[in-house]
Structures are given as structure tokens and as C-alpha cells.
Amino acid sequence: ANDYGAKLSFTPWKGSNFNPGYSLKEVREKRTDFTASSPVNLKYPKSMSQTANANANLQIFSWLIPNLNYTATTIENNILNVTTVTIGSQSRLFGVGDIKTINRAASGGVNFSLTMAQILPNTKLLRSLNLNSGYQLSDGDSWQNIEKEFSSKTALWIRSPLKPANSLATRSNLTLRDTYNSSQRWSPLEAYELAGRWSPLRTLSLSNNYTQSIQRSEVTGTVSKTITRTLPDLVASLSQAETLLRTERWMRNTQVNLKFSRRTNETVNVTLTNETSFGNDFRFLFKERFDTATTFNTRTSQNKDLRTDKISQTVFHRDASAQTTFDIRQFRFTPKLDYLFDQTVLGNNVVTAETAQITPSLLVRADLTLPRGLYIPFTGKTLIFTNRIIWTTTASLARRRSPITISDNSDLFSLNTSGDYEIAKNLRMTLNGAAQRLWHKFLKQEDFISYQFGTTLTFQF
């Protein structure tokens, strides 16, 4: 076996660098075949693996320094037995090590960041705009029945096919993927002097992501192309909305997030999926005591058969939640209400699945400390017990209903509790338990009760 490797580093000009690397491992084998009438000495290549890579940061301007990288890996394995290859009407016998398989993989890309504060420092509106964009490729292929004399060491670009001399050599699969992406972050009013009621607008933040992936595949001669695109993937955030709404007397520390996205996935000339999502989060402190949060999300996914130009299926999803947290002495209470709805409709407007679930729940947490001491006679010392108890309990009732599926009609009550009792600094005991009770609306044989208990005692020395 021969093993080589090298890494270099260059500075083409100030502020830039270029770093190539290469590694190679070749294995050859000798053996004597005694199965023939007289011994036969065999010598052949067994395997080869190589990795070539390079990365660079090239400073074009002070505000533009793109990063480039590329890595290609090649693995060869010779067939170490006598093999007969038949393709169509052609058939041929190959000796030990005469043919090999070649697997190649490559990845690379270009990425760069732009900060408008460096490009346009005097423009207030665009000062906070940041852009990160890039392009990535990810390729791979596999070849069979390549003659042993063929060298793939310089075939580092997978999008150029190999050209073996053996007429029975075939490419079993090929995958080429191109991904374009860009993300933007912008606080458009951050640099403006806004006071009074309009001051919260300075906290307005916008972010968006764009992604497009194009994948071309070939498996045993079958070619397919898939295009996935996400645009927009937008999030708008605003803080201190209580000043804007003039609700400071009963609400503060507000945070509002609005989200919208659209995603498409197309298998060219076969299917097209469109998915649109919208959601919002709203968090605030009510009356200086109740830490409250609400969420709402909706998503619609539609599948279209491009061969018939008809909608094959539409899936609707909605979920919402509301919760608040408050303290009563040493106890913290968190009541919460969750809502979930899913529906599937075929292209002929037939509803095949529909479920709705409402789940009220309550979480109670207590952190109690009751230090005590135990006097040890004749020593004048007192053994201190910390007696800290952290107790957490959650109770919920999931009411699930469906006009389509009988099994999706039930009420499930769940109770989980755990207590962490710290007796002393080196002695701790944990108790936990859980119970469930299910009432089915139609299938009484599905009703059940389950429970479990556990404890752990921990000594630390």
C-alpha cells in the first residue's frame, strides 16, 4: 500500500488566502492461485482512494470577501474474483482484478456576505441590512465494470462523465444537486430618531430566507428532476408594542412575531406540491403578574398531478395555544389551552381524514426550602438538612374528535408528577409517578387505565 498526502497555503494578495490539499492511498495485491493444474502468480491493483480539496477567501473589496470551496473524493475497488459480465447481447469473462467499480462524490460552493453599513454608511434606511448568499453543489455517481487500466485520478469534476474503453462499463447512478440560498436581515427604522408613541417602530425587524434546490437523478437509466423552492420565508418582529397601542397600564414587555412562508416541490412533469404557511406569536406581561403567550399557525398543502393537470389532494392544518404563568407564594401555576385541527381532502372534494383536538392543561411547580438541623450529642456539632423540595405536576385532558375515523373519538386524561427532595448536600431522593385514563366515545373496549411509579435515591461522596 502507498499512502500520500500534502497541504499547501498561499496568499495571492493581501487579505486573501488559498489552501489546496490532496491525499492518495493505493493498495496492490499479490497472490498465488493453486486451483489450476500448476500454480499461477497473480498481481493486480486492489483499491484506490483519493481526496482533493481546496478552499479560498478572496478579498475583492473591503466589503466583499467571498469564500470558495470544493472537495472531490474518488474510491476504486477491484473485483477480486473471476466475473462474467453480460449486458444485452454482449458477454465477457474477466479475470481477478481486471475490472473495478468507481464511486465519486463532490461538494463545493461559493458564499459571501454583504453589510450595507460598509457599502452605504450614510444611508439610514439600509444601514442595518445584511445579506448572506451562496451557491452549493453536491454531486455523486457510481460506475461498474471499468477496466483496471483506467485512471480516474484527474476526473475530479463529476459533471463530466468517465470515458472508459470497456464497452460493458456502465454508470449505475448519478445525482447532481444545485442549491441557491440567500438570507436577509433588516431593521429599517433602527437608525431613525423616533420618540414617544412611535418609538417601538425602531425595534421592527424583518428577516427572509430564499432557497432553491435543483436535483437531477439517473438510476439505471431512469432520469428525474426535482425542483424545491422556498420564497418567501418571512418573519416580522416588533417589541414594546404596548407603547404603540397605548396599553402600558395593563400590558408590558410585549413581543410580536408574524411568520409567512411558501414552499413548492416539483418533480418535473410528474407532481407539484404547494405549501403555504402563516403564523403569529404574541407574548406580554399582563397586570405585572401574568406572563402570557399566544400562538396561531395555519398551513395548506396542495398536491397536483402534472400528468393529468388536476389537484390530487389538499391538506389543511391549524393549531393554536394560549397560556399564562403566575405565582402564588412559593407555587408557580401555568394553565394552558391547545387546539389542533387536521383535514385531508381529495381532488374530488371527498374528505378522507379530519381530526380536531382541544387539550386544556395545568402545570404546577413548587420550590420549597425548609432547612433543619440535628444536634449530635457530646460533639457540639449540628448536622444540617437542607430539606429542599422541587415538585412539578402536570395534568391534561385531550379531547379528540373525528367525523371520519371512529378510533379518533376519545378523551384522554394524563397526570404526571415528580418530586426532587434534597435531604442534604450529598443526599437526594426523587419520586415520580404518572397515570392515564382513556374514555372512548364509541369503542368501549378501547378504554384503559395505566399508572406507574418510581423512585431514585442518590448519594454523593
Short mmCIF file of C-alpha atoms in Angstrom, two decimals:
data_model
loop_
_atom_site.label_atom_id
_atom_site.label_comp_id
_atom_site.label_asym_id
_atom_site.label_seq_id
_atom_site.Cartn_x
_atom_site.Cartn_y
_atom_site.Cartn_z
CA ALA A 1 0.00 0.00 0.00
CA ASN A 2 1.16 3.51 -0.82
CA ASP A 3 -0.19 6.49 1.09
CA TYR A 4 0.50 10.13 0.19
CA GLY A 5 -0.77 13.48 1.37
CA ALA A 6 0.00 17.17 1.08
CA LYS A 7 -1.43 20.51 2.19
CA LEU A 8 -0.38 23.93 0.98
CA SER A 9 -1.24 27.52 1.82
CA PHE A 10 -0.88 30.58 -0.40
CA THR A 11 -1.58 34.30 -0.03
CA PRO A 12 -2.30 35.53 -3.56
CA TRP A 13 -2.73 39.10 -2.33
CA LYS A 14 -3.28 40.92 0.94
CA GLY A 15 -6.47 39.87 2.73
CA SER A 16 -6.84 36.65 0.71
CA ASN A 17 -5.75 33.03 1.08
CA PHE A 18 -5.84 29.83 -0.96
CA ASN A 19 -5.43 26.39 0.66
CA PRO A 20 -5.30 23.25 -1.53
CA GLY A 21 -4.90 19.72 -0.21
CA TYR A 22 -4.55 16.21 -1.62
CA SER A 23 -4.39 12.67 -0.24
CA LEU A 24 -4.00 9.34 -2.06
CA LYS A 25 -3.95 5.71 -0.96
CA GLU A 26 -3.27 2.84 -3.38
CA VAL A 27 -3.34 -0.86 -2.50
CA ARG A 28 -1.95 -3.63 -4.73
CA GLU A 29 -2.10 -7.35 -4.05
CA LYS A 30 -0.04 -10.39 -4.99
CA ARG A 31 -1.19 -13.97 -4.57
CA THR A 32 -0.64 -17.45 -5.93
CA ASP A 33 -3.58 -19.39 -7.37
CA PHE A 34 -3.23 -23.14 -6.69
CA THR A 35 -6.60 -24.11 -8.18
CA ALA A 36 -5.10 -24.52 -11.66
CA SER A 37 -3.03 -27.52 -12.81
CA SER A 38 0.09 -25.54 -11.94
CA PRO A 39 0.47 -22.56 -9.53
CA VAL A 40 -0.23 -19.15 -11.11
CA ASN A 41 1.22 -15.93 -9.65
CA LEU A 42 -1.26 -13.04 -9.78
CA LYS A 43 -0.53 -9.34 -9.36
CA TYR A 44 -3.27 -6.72 -9.59
CA PRO A 45 -4.49 -3.42 -8.09
CA LYS A 46 -6.91 -3.92 -5.19
CA SER A 47 -8.20 -0.47 -4.31
CA MET A 48 -7.57 3.25 -4.58
CA SER A 49 -8.96 6.22 -2.68
CA GLN A 50 -8.17 9.88 -3.07
CA THR A 51 -9.44 13.22 -1.82
CA ALA A 52 -8.67 16.55 -3.44
CA ASN A 53 -9.86 19.76 -1.84
CA ALA A 54 -9.33 23.49 -1.91
CA ASN A 55 -10.77 26.48 -0.11
CA ALA A 56 -10.12 30.18 -0.56
CA ASN A 57 -11.11 33.58 0.77
CA LEU A 58 -10.61 36.20 -1.90
CA GLN A 59 -10.84 39.87 -0.95
CA ILE A 60 -12.25 41.75 -3.94
CA PHE A 61 -13.27 44.85 -1.98
CA SER A 62 -13.05 45.63 1.72
CA TRP A 63 -16.76 44.74 1.98
CA LEU A 64 -16.74 41.76 -0.41
CA ILE A 65 -14.71 38.68 0.56
CA PRO A 66 -16.33 35.57 -0.98
CA ASN A 67 -15.46 32.11 0.30
CA LEU A 68 -14.94 29.31 -2.24
CA ASN A 69 -14.51 25.61 -1.51
CA TYR A 70 -14.50 22.33 -3.41
CA THR A 71 -13.88 18.73 -2.33
CA ALA A 72 -13.82 15.65 -4.56
CA THR A 73 -13.46 12.07 -3.33
CA THR A 74 -12.86 9.02 -5.52
CA ILE A 75 -12.95 5.39 -4.36
CA GLU A 76 -11.99 2.46 -6.60
CA ASN A 77 -12.46 -1.22 -5.70
CA ASN A 78 -11.33 -4.00 -7.99
CA ILE A 79 -13.41 -7.16 -8.36
CA LEU A 80 -11.25 -9.90 -6.79
CA ASN A 81 -12.79 -12.92 -8.43
CA VAL A 82 -13.40 -14.24 -11.93
CA THR A 83 -16.53 -12.50 -13.21
CA THR A 84 -18.77 -12.90 -16.24
CA VAL A 85 -20.47 -9.64 -17.29
CA THR A 86 -23.49 -9.76 -19.61
CA ILE A 87 -25.22 -6.65 -20.93
CA GLY A 88 -27.74 -7.12 -23.69
CA SER A 89 -26.27 -9.45 -26.26
CA GLN A 90 -22.70 -8.83 -25.09
CA SER A 91 -20.97 -11.16 -22.65
CA ARG A 92 -17.37 -11.26 -21.49
CA LEU A 93 -15.25 -13.09 -18.90
CA PHE A 94 -12.93 -11.01 -16.67
CA GLY A 95 -10.11 -12.31 -14.52
CA VAL A 96 -9.20 -11.40 -10.95
CA GLY A 97 -8.75 -7.64 -10.60
CA ASP A 98 -9.40 -6.93 -14.31
CA ILE A 99 -12.44 -4.70 -13.66
CA LYS A 100 -13.36 -2.30 -10.89
CA THR A 101 -16.10 -0.09 -9.52
CA ILE A 102 -15.63 3.66 -9.17
CA ASN A 103 -17.62 5.83 -6.76
CA ARG A 104 -17.18 9.59 -6.86
CA ALA A 105 -18.57 12.33 -4.61
CA ALA A 106 -18.04 16.07 -4.75
CA SER A 107 -19.27 19.12 -2.87
CA GLY A 108 -18.44 22.77 -3.14
CA GLY A 109 -19.81 26.24 -3.10
CA VAL A 110 -19.43 29.99 -3.07
CA ASN A 111 -20.64 32.10 -0.14
CA PHE A 112 -20.44 35.80 0.56
CA SER A 113 -21.89 38.34 2.98
CA LEU A 114 -22.80 41.97 2.37
CA THR A 115 -23.26 44.55 5.12
CA MET A 116 -24.85 47.72 3.82
CA ALA A 117 -23.36 49.75 6.67
CA GLN A 118 -19.98 49.21 4.97
CA ILE A 119 -21.19 49.87 1.44
CA LEU A 120 -23.60 52.78 2.10
CA PRO A 121 -22.67 54.11 5.55
CA ASN A 122 -24.63 57.36 5.12
CA THR A 123 -27.94 55.77 4.14
CA LYS A 124 -30.04 55.36 7.28
CA LEU A 125 -32.75 53.21 5.69
CA LEU A 126 -30.36 50.48 4.51
CA ARG A 127 -27.72 50.78 7.22
CA SER A 128 -28.92 47.68 9.12
CA LEU A 129 -29.45 45.50 6.04
CA ASN A 130 -27.33 42.32 5.98
CA LEU A 131 -27.33 39.77 3.19
CA ASN A 132 -25.80 36.28 3.18
CA SER A 133 -25.94 34.48 -0.14
CA GLY A 134 -24.38 31.44 -1.67
CA TYR A 135 -24.39 28.56 -4.08
CA GLN A 136 -23.64 24.92 -3.23
CA LEU A 137 -23.29 21.83 -5.36
CA SER A 138 -23.43 18.22 -4.22
CA ASP A 139 -22.74 15.53 -6.81
CA GLY A 140 -22.14 11.81 -6.85
CA ASP A 141 -22.01 8.88 -9.28
CA SER A 142 -21.19 5.17 -9.40
CA TRP A 143 -19.66 3.17 -12.25
CA GLN A 144 -19.41 -0.59 -12.81
CA ASN A 145 -17.15 -2.82 -14.93
CA ILE A 146 -14.41 -0.23 -15.52
CA GLU A 147 -11.17 -1.75 -16.84
CA LYS A 148 -8.28 -1.77 -14.35
CA GLU A 149 -6.06 0.32 -16.64
CA PHE A 150 -8.44 3.30 -16.50
CA SER A 151 -7.21 6.13 -14.23
CA SER A 152 -9.81 8.30 -12.51
CA LYS A 153 -7.33 10.40 -10.53
CA THR A 154 -7.82 13.50 -12.66
CA ALA A 155 -11.61 13.05 -13.06
CA LEU A 156 -12.48 15.46 -10.24
CA TRP A 157 -15.49 17.08 -11.95
CA ILE A 158 -18.41 14.67 -11.71
CA ARG A 159 -20.50 16.55 -14.25
CA SER A 160 -18.06 15.30 -16.88
CA PRO A 161 -18.75 11.55 -17.33
CA LEU A 162 -15.96 8.99 -17.33
CA LYS A 163 -14.87 7.61 -20.70
CA PRO A 164 -13.73 4.00 -20.13
CA ALA A 165 -12.59 1.84 -23.03
CA ASN A 166 -14.53 -1.23 -21.89
CA SER A 167 -17.81 -1.35 -23.83
CA LEU A 168 -19.51 -3.15 -20.90
CA ALA A 169 -18.77 -0.34 -18.43
CA THR A 170 -21.95 1.35 -17.16
CA ARG A 171 -22.96 4.19 -14.88
CA SER A 172 -25.41 2.78 -12.35
CA ASN A 173 -26.48 6.07 -10.77
CA LEU A 174 -25.89 9.80 -10.90
CA THR A 175 -27.07 12.63 -8.65
CA LEU A 176 -26.42 16.33 -9.35
CA ARG A 177 -27.76 18.90 -6.90
CA ASP A 178 -27.54 22.71 -7.16
CA THR A 179 -28.68 24.82 -4.22
CA TYR A 180 -29.05 28.60 -4.24
CA ASN A 181 -29.73 30.39 -0.97
CA SER A 182 -29.97 33.89 0.38
CA SER A 183 -30.95 35.29 3.76
CA GLN A 184 -31.68 38.92 4.57
CA ARG A 185 -31.87 40.69 7.93
CA TRP A 186 -33.14 44.28 8.14
CA SER A 187 -34.31 46.73 10.81
CA PRO A 188 -35.48 49.53 8.50
CA LEU A 189 -36.23 52.17 11.17
CA GLU A 190 -33.44 51.40 13.62
CA ALA A 191 -31.33 54.43 12.66
CA TYR A 192 -34.18 56.96 12.82
CA GLU A 193 -34.89 59.16 15.85
CA LEU A 194 -38.43 58.11 16.73
CA ALA A 195 -39.79 59.13 20.10
CA GLY A 196 -42.98 58.82 22.08
CA ARG A 197 -45.71 56.59 20.79
CA TRP A 198 -43.81 55.69 17.60
CA SER A 199 -40.55 54.68 19.29
CA PRO A 200 -41.36 50.92 19.19
CA LEU A 201 -41.09 51.05 15.39
CA ARG A 202 -37.33 51.24 15.85
CA THR A 203 -37.46 47.63 17.08
CA LEU A 204 -39.15 46.42 13.88
CA SER A 205 -37.07 43.59 12.42
CA LEU A 206 -37.57 41.78 9.11
CA SER A 207 -35.87 38.56 8.07
CA ASN A 208 -36.33 36.45 4.98
CA ASN A 209 -34.82 33.31 3.51
CA TYR A 210 -34.75 32.15 -0.08
CA THR A 211 -33.76 28.62 -1.06
CA GLN A 212 -33.91 26.82 -4.39
CA SER A 213 -32.63 23.32 -4.91
CA ILE A 214 -32.47 21.58 -8.28
CA GLN A 215 -31.70 17.88 -8.23
CA ARG A 216 -31.18 15.72 -11.29
CA SER A 217 -31.01 11.97 -10.81
CA GLU A 218 -30.33 9.00 -13.03
CA VAL A 219 -30.77 5.47 -11.67
CA THR A 220 -30.21 2.57 -14.10
CA GLY A 221 -31.17 4.80 -16.99
CA THR A 222 -34.26 6.39 -15.41
CA VAL A 223 -33.91 10.18 -15.34
CA SER A 224 -35.78 12.51 -12.97
CA LYS A 225 -35.57 16.18 -11.99
CA THR A 226 -36.84 17.73 -8.78
CA ILE A 227 -37.06 21.46 -8.01
CA THR A 228 -37.67 22.68 -4.45
CA ARG A 229 -38.16 26.38 -3.79
CA THR A 230 -38.88 28.37 -0.62
CA LEU A 231 -39.86 32.02 -1.17
CA PRO A 232 -40.74 33.89 0.88
CA ASP A 233 -39.83 32.64 4.33
CA LEU A 234 -40.55 35.91 6.11
CA VAL A 235 -40.55 36.78 9.81
CA ALA A 236 -41.50 40.24 11.12
CA SER A 237 -40.83 41.06 14.79
CA LEU A 238 -41.80 44.03 16.93
CA SER A 239 -41.10 44.76 20.61
CA GLN A 240 -42.62 47.24 23.07
CA ALA A 241 -45.92 47.20 21.21
CA GLU A 242 -47.69 48.37 24.37
CA THR A 243 -46.38 51.90 23.72
CA LEU A 244 -47.70 51.86 20.17
CA LEU A 245 -51.09 50.54 21.32
CA ARG A 246 -51.17 52.73 24.46
CA THR A 247 -51.81 49.77 26.75
CA GLU A 248 -48.92 50.36 29.18
CA ARG A 249 -51.26 50.44 32.18
CA TRP A 250 -52.10 46.76 31.95
CA MET A 251 -49.60 45.23 29.49
CA ARG A 252 -45.83 45.48 29.02
CA ASN A 253 -42.79 43.58 27.67
CA THR A 254 -44.70 42.71 24.52
CA GLN A 255 -43.14 40.77 21.66
CA VAL A 256 -44.99 40.16 18.38
CA ASN A 257 -43.79 37.80 15.63
CA LEU A 258 -45.55 37.31 12.29
CA LYS A 259 -44.44 34.47 10.00
CA PHE A 260 -45.30 33.70 6.38
CA SER A 261 -43.76 31.16 4.03
CA ARG A 262 -44.42 29.48 0.72
CA ARG A 263 -42.72 26.30 -0.41
CA THR A 264 -43.02 24.37 -3.68
CA ASN A 265 -41.69 20.94 -4.55
CA GLU A 266 -41.91 19.84 -8.18
CA THR A 267 -40.96 16.57 -9.75
CA VAL A 268 -40.83 17.85 -13.30
CA ASN A 269 -43.73 16.62 -15.44
CA VAL A 270 -44.96 14.37 -12.61
CA THR A 271 -46.17 16.13 -9.43
CA LEU A 272 -46.23 19.59 -7.88
CA THR A 273 -46.72 20.37 -4.17
CA ASN A 274 -47.54 23.89 -2.98
CA GLU A 275 -47.38 24.62 0.75
CA THR A 276 -48.36 27.96 2.28
CA SER A 277 -47.94 28.73 5.99
CA PHE A 278 -48.88 31.66 8.20
CA GLY A 279 -48.36 32.06 11.93
CA ASN A 280 -48.00 34.54 14.74
CA ASP A 281 -46.66 34.65 18.30
CA PHE A 282 -47.71 37.26 20.86
CA ARG A 283 -46.17 37.46 24.30
CA PHE A 284 -46.75 40.05 27.05
CA LEU A 285 -46.85 40.59 30.81
CA PHE A 286 -50.41 41.24 31.96
CA LYS A 287 -51.02 43.37 35.06
CA GLU A 288 -47.38 42.96 36.13
CA ARG A 289 -48.14 39.40 37.16
CA PHE A 290 -49.36 37.13 34.37
CA ASP A 291 -46.66 36.14 31.85
CA THR A 292 -48.89 35.35 28.86
CA ALA A 293 -48.18 33.87 25.43
CA THR A 294 -50.41 33.01 22.48
CA THR A 295 -49.62 31.32 19.16
CA PHE A 296 -51.55 30.58 15.99
CA ASN A 297 -50.43 28.71 12.87
CA THR A 298 -52.17 27.63 9.69
CA ARG A 299 -50.80 25.59 6.80
CA THR A 300 -52.28 24.48 3.49
CA SER A 301 -50.55 21.87 1.34
CA GLN A 302 -51.85 21.06 -2.14
CA ASN A 303 -50.66 18.21 -4.39
CA LYS A 304 -51.16 18.42 -8.14
CA ASP A 305 -50.69 15.65 -10.69
CA LEU A 306 -48.98 17.35 -13.64
CA ARG A 307 -49.73 14.42 -15.95
CA THR A 308 -53.47 15.00 -15.66
CA ASP A 309 -53.27 18.68 -14.62
CA LYS A 310 -55.60 18.02 -11.67
CA ILE A 311 -55.44 18.53 -7.91
CA SER A 312 -54.98 15.12 -6.26
CA GLN A 313 -55.02 16.10 -2.57
CA THR A 314 -55.25 19.10 -0.23
CA VAL A 315 -54.19 19.03 3.43
CA PHE A 316 -55.28 21.71 5.90
CA HIS A 317 -53.65 22.22 9.29
CA ARG A 318 -54.38 24.69 12.09
CA ASP A 319 -53.03 24.91 15.61
CA ALA A 320 -53.29 27.48 18.38
CA SER A 321 -52.31 27.78 22.01
CA ALA A 322 -52.69 30.19 24.89
CA GLN A 323 -51.01 30.07 28.25
CA THR A 324 -50.21 32.24 31.22
CA THR A 325 -47.88 31.85 34.19
CA PHE A 326 -48.31 33.36 37.65
CA ASP A 327 -47.04 32.79 41.18
CA ILE A 328 -48.97 32.26 44.39
CA ARG A 329 -46.49 32.29 47.26
CA GLN A 330 -43.99 29.51 46.52
CA PHE A 331 -46.11 27.87 43.82
CA ARG A 332 -45.98 28.65 40.10
CA PHE A 333 -49.07 27.88 38.01
CA THR A 334 -49.18 27.59 34.22
CA PRO A 335 -52.64 26.91 32.76
CA LYS A 336 -52.59 26.25 29.01
CA LEU A 337 -55.06 25.52 26.22
CA ASP A 338 -54.01 23.81 22.95
CA TYR A 339 -56.05 23.41 19.78
CA LEU A 340 -55.20 21.21 16.79
CA PHE A 341 -57.07 20.59 13.53
CA ASP A 342 -56.07 18.47 10.50
CA GLN A 343 -58.09 17.68 7.39
CA THR A 344 -57.30 15.85 4.15
CA VAL A 345 -59.45 16.39 1.04
CA LEU A 346 -59.03 14.52 -2.23
CA GLY A 347 -59.27 16.15 -5.64
CA ASN A 348 -62.90 15.09 -5.96
CA ASN A 349 -63.73 17.02 -2.73
CA VAL A 350 -64.07 13.85 -0.66
CA VAL A 351 -62.82 14.31 2.90
CA THR A 352 -60.72 11.28 3.81
CA ALA A 353 -59.38 12.40 7.19
CA GLU A 354 -60.38 15.01 9.75
CA THR A 355 -59.43 15.35 13.41
CA ALA A 356 -59.81 18.13 15.94
CA GLN A 357 -58.31 18.13 19.41
CA ILE A 358 -58.62 20.50 22.35
CA THR A 359 -56.29 19.99 25.29
CA PRO A 360 -56.57 22.07 28.48
CA SER A 361 -53.71 21.50 30.91
CA LEU A 362 -52.26 22.82 34.13
CA LEU A 363 -48.65 22.75 35.29
CA VAL A 364 -47.86 23.41 38.94
CA ARG A 365 -44.31 23.83 40.19
CA ALA A 366 -43.10 24.48 43.71
CA ASP A 367 -39.61 25.12 45.04
CA LEU A 368 -39.67 24.77 48.85
CA THR A 369 -36.77 25.04 51.26
CA LEU A 370 -37.25 24.04 54.91
CA PRO A 371 -33.77 23.88 56.47
CA ARG A 372 -33.48 21.95 59.69
CA GLY A 373 -30.62 20.91 61.99
CA LEU A 374 -29.99 17.81 64.08
CA TYR A 375 -27.84 18.26 67.18
CA ILE A 376 -25.30 15.44 67.70
CA PRO A 377 -24.89 14.77 71.47
CA PHE A 378 -21.43 15.07 73.10
CA THR A 379 -19.88 16.53 69.89
CA GLY A 380 -21.13 20.07 69.99
CA LYS A 381 -21.94 19.80 66.26
CA THR A 382 -25.19 20.14 64.34
CA LEU A 383 -25.99 18.13 61.22
CA ILE A 384 -27.70 20.42 58.71
CA PHE A 385 -30.52 19.14 56.50
CA THR A 386 -31.32 21.40 53.54
CA ASN A 387 -34.80 19.92 53.02
CA ARG A 388 -35.26 21.43 49.55
CA ILE A 389 -38.21 20.09 47.57
CA ILE A 390 -38.78 20.80 43.88
CA TRP A 391 -42.18 19.45 42.94
CA THR A 392 -43.65 19.52 39.42
CA THR A 393 -47.07 18.24 38.37
CA THR A 394 -48.84 18.40 35.01
CA ALA A 395 -52.47 17.43 34.40
CA SER A 396 -54.14 17.49 30.97
CA LEU A 397 -57.30 16.33 29.24
CA ALA A 398 -57.06 15.72 25.48
CA ARG A 399 -60.49 15.73 23.83
CA ARG A 400 -60.08 14.27 20.32
CA ARG A 401 -62.92 14.16 17.79
CA SER A 402 -63.28 12.98 14.18
CA PRO A 403 -66.38 12.60 11.98
CA ILE A 404 -64.38 10.32 9.65
CA THR A 405 -62.39 7.89 11.79
CA ILE A 406 -64.21 6.18 14.67
CA SER A 407 -61.00 5.44 16.57
CA ASP A 408 -60.20 9.17 16.78
CA ASN A 409 -63.00 9.95 19.24
CA SER A 410 -61.78 9.82 22.80
CA ASP A 411 -60.93 11.72 25.97
CA LEU A 412 -57.50 11.10 27.47
CA PHE A 413 -56.67 12.33 30.96
CA SER A 414 -52.96 12.38 31.86
CA LEU A 415 -51.27 13.16 35.15
CA ASN A 416 -47.50 13.35 35.65
CA THR A 417 -45.80 14.32 38.87
CA SER A 418 -42.23 14.33 40.11
CA GLY A 419 -40.59 15.48 43.29
CA ASP A 420 -36.90 16.11 43.83
CA TYR A 421 -36.18 16.04 47.57
CA GLU A 422 -32.70 17.23 48.56
CA ILE A 423 -32.26 15.96 52.13
CA ALA A 424 -28.67 17.20 52.43
CA LYS A 425 -25.98 18.38 50.05
CA ASN A 426 -24.88 14.81 49.37
CA LEU A 427 -28.22 13.03 49.70
CA ARG A 428 -31.11 13.37 47.24
CA MET A 429 -34.28 11.40 46.59
CA THR A 430 -36.51 11.63 43.52
CA LEU A 431 -40.10 10.41 43.37
CA ASN A 432 -42.11 10.28 40.16
CA GLY A 433 -45.42 8.94 39.03
CA ALA A 434 -47.77 9.00 36.05
CA ALA A 435 -51.35 7.94 35.38
CA GLN A 436 -53.60 7.90 32.31
CA ARG A 437 -57.29 7.22 31.79
CA LEU A 438 -58.87 6.95 28.33
CA TRP A 439 -62.61 7.10 27.65
CA HIS A 440 -63.54 6.18 24.08
CA LYS A 441 -66.73 7.71 22.74
CA PHE A 442 -67.80 4.70 20.66
CA LEU A 443 -65.44 1.78 21.25
CA LYS A 444 -65.69 1.00 24.94
CA GLN A 445 -63.23 -1.87 24.57
CA GLU A 446 -60.55 0.75 23.93
CA ASP A 447 -60.93 2.27 27.42
CA PHE A 448 -57.96 1.78 29.71
CA ILE A 449 -56.26 2.91 32.91
CA SER A 450 -52.49 2.94 33.30
CA TYR A 451 -50.15 4.13 36.01
CA GLN A 452 -46.53 3.94 37.03
CA PHE A 453 -44.37 4.94 39.98
CA GLY A 454 -40.64 5.22 40.53
CA THR A 455 -38.05 6.46 42.97
CA THR A 456 -34.33 7.13 42.95
CA LEU A 457 -32.04 7.68 45.93
CA THR A 458 -28.70 9.36 45.18
CA PHE A 459 -25.63 9.55 47.45
CA GLN A 460 -22.75 11.85 46.50
CA PHE A 461 -19.34 11.41 48.08
#
